Amino acid sequence: MTGNDSVMLPLPPDAVSEIINEFIRRQHVYSEPAHIFVIACYLPLFLVALFANCLVIFVVFKYHYMRR
């Protein structure tokens, strides 16, 4: 082996479990009221935009002359 080669040693199961638990703990959780409020405001906007885009697709498929 040269100096640049690295060897991957298997981790014990408890170390893997600790790494996974630490990863899950560090995930961003929206629990503050301000975050929940912002998400609640964006959700209707997203749904209206989704509906509008679906409506545009429907109209373009229905009226073939609009496909240019």
Short mmCIF file of N, CA and C in Angstrom, two decimals:
data_model
loop_
_atom_site.label_atom_id
_atom_site.label_comp_id
_atom_site.label_asym_id
_atom_site.label_seq_id
_atom_site.Cartn_x
_atom_site.Cartn_y
_atom_site.Cartn_z
N MET A 1 0.84 -1.18 0.00
CA MET A 1 0.00 0.00 0.00
C MET A 1 0.88 1.24 0.00
N THR A 2 0.41 2.25 -0.70
CA THR A 2 1.12 3.51 -0.71
C THR A 2 0.55 4.42 0.36
N GLY A 3 1.14 5.59 0.53
CA GLY A 3 0.70 6.52 1.56
C GLY A 3 -0.66 7.12 1.30
N ASN A 4 -1.15 7.10 0.04
CA ASN A 4 -2.43 7.71 -0.30
C ASN A 4 -3.60 6.76 -0.16
N ASP A 5 -3.33 5.48 0.01
CA ASP A 5 -4.42 4.51 0.14
C ASP A 5 -5.02 4.60 1.54
N SER A 6 -6.33 4.43 1.61
CA SER A 6 -6.98 4.40 2.91
C SER A 6 -7.72 3.08 3.05
N VAL A 7 -7.83 2.64 4.27
CA VAL A 7 -8.49 1.38 4.55
C VAL A 7 -9.79 1.70 5.27
N MET A 8 -10.88 1.14 4.77
CA MET A 8 -12.18 1.32 5.40
C MET A 8 -12.39 0.20 6.41
N LEU A 9 -12.43 0.55 7.66
CA LEU A 9 -12.67 -0.44 8.70
C LEU A 9 -14.15 -0.42 9.05
N PRO A 10 -14.74 -1.58 9.23
CA PRO A 10 -16.17 -1.60 9.59
C PRO A 10 -16.38 -1.03 10.99
N LEU A 11 -17.48 -0.31 11.13
CA LEU A 11 -17.83 0.26 12.43
C LEU A 11 -18.68 -0.73 13.21
N PRO A 12 -18.55 -0.71 14.51
CA PRO A 12 -19.43 -1.57 15.31
C PRO A 12 -20.88 -1.08 15.21
N PRO A 13 -21.84 -1.97 15.38
CA PRO A 13 -23.26 -1.59 15.23
C PRO A 13 -23.69 -0.44 16.13
N ASP A 14 -23.16 -0.36 17.35
CA ASP A 14 -23.56 0.74 18.22
C ASP A 14 -23.03 2.08 17.71
N ALA A 15 -21.87 2.09 17.06
CA ALA A 15 -21.34 3.33 16.49
C ALA A 15 -22.18 3.76 15.29
N VAL A 16 -22.59 2.81 14.48
CA VAL A 16 -23.45 3.12 13.33
C VAL A 16 -24.78 3.68 13.82
N SER A 17 -25.33 3.06 14.84
CA SER A 17 -26.59 3.53 15.41
C SER A 17 -26.45 4.95 15.96
N GLU A 18 -25.34 5.23 16.61
CA GLU A 18 -25.09 6.57 17.15
C GLU A 18 -24.96 7.60 16.02
N ILE A 19 -24.30 7.25 14.95
CA ILE A 19 -24.16 8.15 13.80
C ILE A 19 -25.53 8.44 13.19
N ILE A 20 -26.34 7.41 13.04
CA ILE A 20 -27.67 7.60 12.46
C ILE A 20 -28.54 8.45 13.38
N ASN A 21 -28.50 8.20 14.67
CA ASN A 21 -29.28 9.00 15.62
C ASN A 21 -28.84 10.46 15.63
N GLU A 22 -27.54 10.69 15.54
CA GLU A 22 -27.03 12.07 15.49
C GLU A 22 -27.48 12.76 14.20
N PHE A 23 -27.47 12.04 13.10
CA PHE A 23 -27.94 12.60 11.82
C PHE A 23 -29.41 12.99 11.92
N ILE A 24 -30.23 12.11 12.48
CA ILE A 24 -31.66 12.39 12.62
C ILE A 24 -31.88 13.57 13.56
N ARG A 25 -31.11 13.66 14.62
CA ARG A 25 -31.26 14.75 15.58
C ARG A 25 -30.93 16.10 14.96
N ARG A 26 -29.97 16.12 14.04
CA ARG A 26 -29.54 17.37 13.44
C ARG A 26 -30.43 17.84 12.29
N GLN A 27 -31.36 17.02 11.87
CA GLN A 27 -32.27 17.43 10.80
C GLN A 27 -33.10 18.61 11.27
N HIS A 28 -33.37 19.50 10.33
CA HIS A 28 -34.12 20.71 10.68
C HIS A 28 -35.58 20.34 10.93
N VAL A 29 -36.05 20.66 12.11
CA VAL A 29 -37.43 20.39 12.48
C VAL A 29 -38.13 21.73 12.67
N TYR A 30 -39.25 21.88 12.00
CA TYR A 30 -39.99 23.13 12.08
C TYR A 30 -40.94 23.06 13.27
N SER A 31 -40.48 23.51 14.41
CA SER A 31 -41.32 23.46 15.60
C SER A 31 -41.62 24.85 16.15
N GLU A 32 -40.90 25.86 15.69
CA GLU A 32 -41.17 27.22 16.17
C GLU A 32 -42.42 27.75 15.50
N PRO A 33 -43.22 28.53 16.21
CA PRO A 33 -44.46 29.06 15.63
C PRO A 33 -44.23 29.91 14.38
N ALA A 34 -43.13 30.65 14.33
CA ALA A 34 -42.86 31.48 13.15
C ALA A 34 -42.64 30.61 11.92
N HIS A 35 -41.93 29.50 12.07
CA HIS A 35 -41.70 28.60 10.94
C HIS A 35 -43.01 27.96 10.48
N ILE A 36 -43.81 27.55 11.42
CA ILE A 36 -45.10 26.93 11.08
C ILE A 36 -45.99 27.94 10.37
N PHE A 37 -45.98 29.19 10.80
CA PHE A 37 -46.78 30.24 10.17
C PHE A 37 -46.34 30.48 8.73
N VAL A 38 -45.04 30.54 8.49
CA VAL A 38 -44.54 30.76 7.13
C VAL A 38 -44.92 29.60 6.23
N ILE A 39 -44.79 28.38 6.72
CA ILE A 39 -45.18 27.21 5.93
C ILE A 39 -46.67 27.24 5.65
N ALA A 40 -47.47 27.62 6.65
CA ALA A 40 -48.92 27.69 6.46
C ALA A 40 -49.30 28.76 5.45
N CYS A 41 -48.51 29.81 5.34
CA CYS A 41 -48.79 30.85 4.34
C CYS A 41 -48.38 30.40 2.94
N TYR A 42 -47.29 29.68 2.83
CA TYR A 42 -46.82 29.23 1.52
C TYR A 42 -47.65 28.08 0.96
N LEU A 43 -48.23 27.27 1.80
CA LEU A 43 -48.98 26.11 1.33
C LEU A 43 -50.15 26.49 0.43
N PRO A 44 -51.03 27.44 0.79
CA PRO A 44 -52.11 27.82 -0.13
C PRO A 44 -51.58 28.41 -1.44
N LEU A 45 -50.49 29.18 -1.34
CA LEU A 45 -49.89 29.74 -2.55
C LEU A 45 -49.41 28.64 -3.49
N PHE A 46 -48.77 27.63 -2.94
CA PHE A 46 -48.31 26.50 -3.73
C PHE A 46 -49.48 25.76 -4.36
N LEU A 47 -50.54 25.55 -3.60
CA LEU A 47 -51.70 24.82 -4.13
C LEU A 47 -52.40 25.60 -5.23
N VAL A 48 -52.52 26.92 -5.08
CA VAL A 48 -53.12 27.75 -6.13
C VAL A 48 -52.26 27.71 -7.39
N ALA A 49 -50.95 27.81 -7.23
CA ALA A 49 -50.05 27.75 -8.39
C ALA A 49 -50.14 26.39 -9.07
N LEU A 50 -50.22 25.33 -8.31
CA LEU A 50 -50.36 23.99 -8.88
C LEU A 50 -51.65 23.87 -9.67
N PHE A 51 -52.75 24.35 -9.11
CA PHE A 51 -54.04 24.32 -9.79
C PHE A 51 -53.99 25.15 -11.07
N ALA A 52 -53.39 26.34 -11.02
CA ALA A 52 -53.31 27.20 -12.19
C ALA A 52 -52.49 26.56 -13.30
N ASN A 53 -51.39 25.93 -12.95
CA ASN A 53 -50.57 25.27 -13.97
C ASN A 53 -51.31 24.08 -14.58
N CYS A 54 -52.03 23.34 -13.77
CA CYS A 54 -52.83 22.23 -14.31
C CYS A 54 -53.92 22.75 -15.24
N LEU A 55 -54.51 23.87 -14.89
CA LEU A 55 -55.53 24.48 -15.74
C LEU A 55 -54.95 24.92 -17.07
N VAL A 56 -53.77 25.50 -17.07
CA VAL A 56 -53.11 25.90 -18.31
C VAL A 56 -52.84 24.68 -19.18
N ILE A 57 -52.34 23.61 -18.59
CA ILE A 57 -52.08 22.39 -19.36
C ILE A 57 -53.37 21.84 -19.95
N PHE A 58 -54.44 21.84 -19.18
CA PHE A 58 -55.73 21.36 -19.68
C PHE A 58 -56.21 22.20 -20.86
N VAL A 59 -56.12 23.52 -20.76
CA VAL A 59 -56.59 24.40 -21.83
C VAL A 59 -55.75 24.21 -23.09
N VAL A 60 -54.45 24.08 -22.93
CA VAL A 60 -53.58 23.90 -24.10
C VAL A 60 -53.88 22.57 -24.78
N PHE A 61 -54.16 21.52 -24.03
CA PHE A 61 -54.51 20.25 -24.65
C PHE A 61 -55.90 20.29 -25.29
N LYS A 62 -56.80 21.03 -24.71
CA LYS A 62 -58.16 21.10 -25.25
C LYS A 62 -58.21 21.92 -26.53
N TYR A 63 -57.52 23.05 -26.55
CA TYR A 63 -57.52 23.94 -27.71
C TYR A 63 -56.17 23.80 -28.41
N HIS A 64 -56.16 22.99 -29.45
CA HIS A 64 -54.92 22.63 -30.13
C HIS A 64 -54.21 23.83 -30.75
N TYR A 65 -54.96 24.87 -31.13
CA TYR A 65 -54.33 26.01 -31.79
C TYR A 65 -53.43 26.80 -30.82
N MET A 66 -53.51 26.54 -29.54
CA MET A 66 -52.67 27.25 -28.56
C MET A 66 -51.32 26.57 -28.35
N ARG A 67 -51.03 25.53 -29.08
CA ARG A 67 -49.80 24.77 -28.85
C ARG A 67 -48.57 25.39 -29.49
N ARG A 68 -48.68 26.47 -30.19
CA ARG A 68 -47.50 27.05 -30.84
C ARG A 68 -46.60 27.69 -29.87
#
